Coordinates of C-alpha atoms in Angstrom, one line a residue:
M1 CA -0.2 -0.2 -0.1
L2 CA 1.3 3.9 -0.4
L3 CA 0.3 6.5 1.6
S4 CA 0.6 9.9 0.5
A5 CA 0.8 13.4 1.5
V6 CA 0.4 16.4 -0.8
G7 CA 0.4 19.6 -1.0
K8 CA -0.8 22.7 -3.1
N9 CA 0.9 25.7 -3.7
G10 CA -0.1 29.3 -4.3
N11 CA -0.6 28.6 -8.1
N12 CA -2.5 26.0 -7.3
H13 CA -0.4 23.0 -8.0
M14 CA 0.4 19.8 -6.6
Y15 CA 3.4 18.4 -5.8
P16 CA 4.2 15.7 -3.0
I17 CA 5.4 16.0 0.5
A18 CA 5.7 13.1 1.9
W19 CA 4.8 9.2 0.6
V20 CA 6.1 5.6 2.2
F21 CA 5.2 2.2 1.0
V22 CA 3.2 -0.1 4.2
E23 CA 2.6 -3.5 4.2
S24 CA -1.1 -2.7 4.6
E25 CA -3.3 0.5 5.2
N26 CA -4.2 -0.3 9.1
G27 CA -4.3 2.4 12.4
S28 CA -0.4 2.0 13.4
S29 CA 0.2 2.4 9.9
W30 CA -1.6 5.6 9.8
T31 CA -0.4 6.8 12.9
W32 CA 3.8 6.0 12.4
F33 CA 3.1 8.3 8.8
I34 CA 1.1 10.5 11.0
Q35 CA 3.0 11.1 13.3
T36 CA 6.7 10.9 11.5
L37 CA 5.2 13.3 9.2
Q38 CA 4.6 16.2 12.1
E39 CA 7.3 15.7 13.7
K40 CA 9.5 16.6 10.2
M41 CA 7.6 19.0 8.9
H42 CA 7.0 20.8 12.6
L43 CA 3.1 20.2 11.9
L44 CA 2.9 21.1 16.1
D45 CA -1.2 20.3 16.8
G46 CA -1.9 20.2 12.9
N47 CA -3.8 23.5 12.8
G48 CA -4.3 25.0 9.8
W49 CA -3.8 21.4 7.8
T50 CA -6.8 19.5 5.9
I51 CA -6.7 15.8 5.3
V52 CA -8.9 13.8 2.7
S53 CA -9.9 10.2 3.1
D54 CA -11.7 7.8 1.5
Q55 CA -13.0 7.1 4.7
Q56 CA -10.3 4.5 5.9
K57 CA -10.9 3.8 9.0
G58 CA -7.5 3.5 9.7
L59 CA -6.6 7.0 9.1
V60 CA -9.7 8.0 11.1
D61 CA -8.0 6.6 14.1
A62 CA -5.1 8.1 13.3
I63 CA -6.0 11.4 12.9
H64 CA -8.1 11.1 16.8
E65 CA -5.0 9.9 18.3

């Protein structure tokens, strides 16, 4: 499975921020990815960021954590 994070610049162009291949799309994979992204990008509490999901349960749980 591929987990990814993308951004949008001032010209409305999408660009990759981070991606990783994981064994499966589950809560622990999403939690690790979000925590690593938060740490490396200095996101603090995530204020001002938007998360778009296909409602995959593991992602929803990881965000709440």
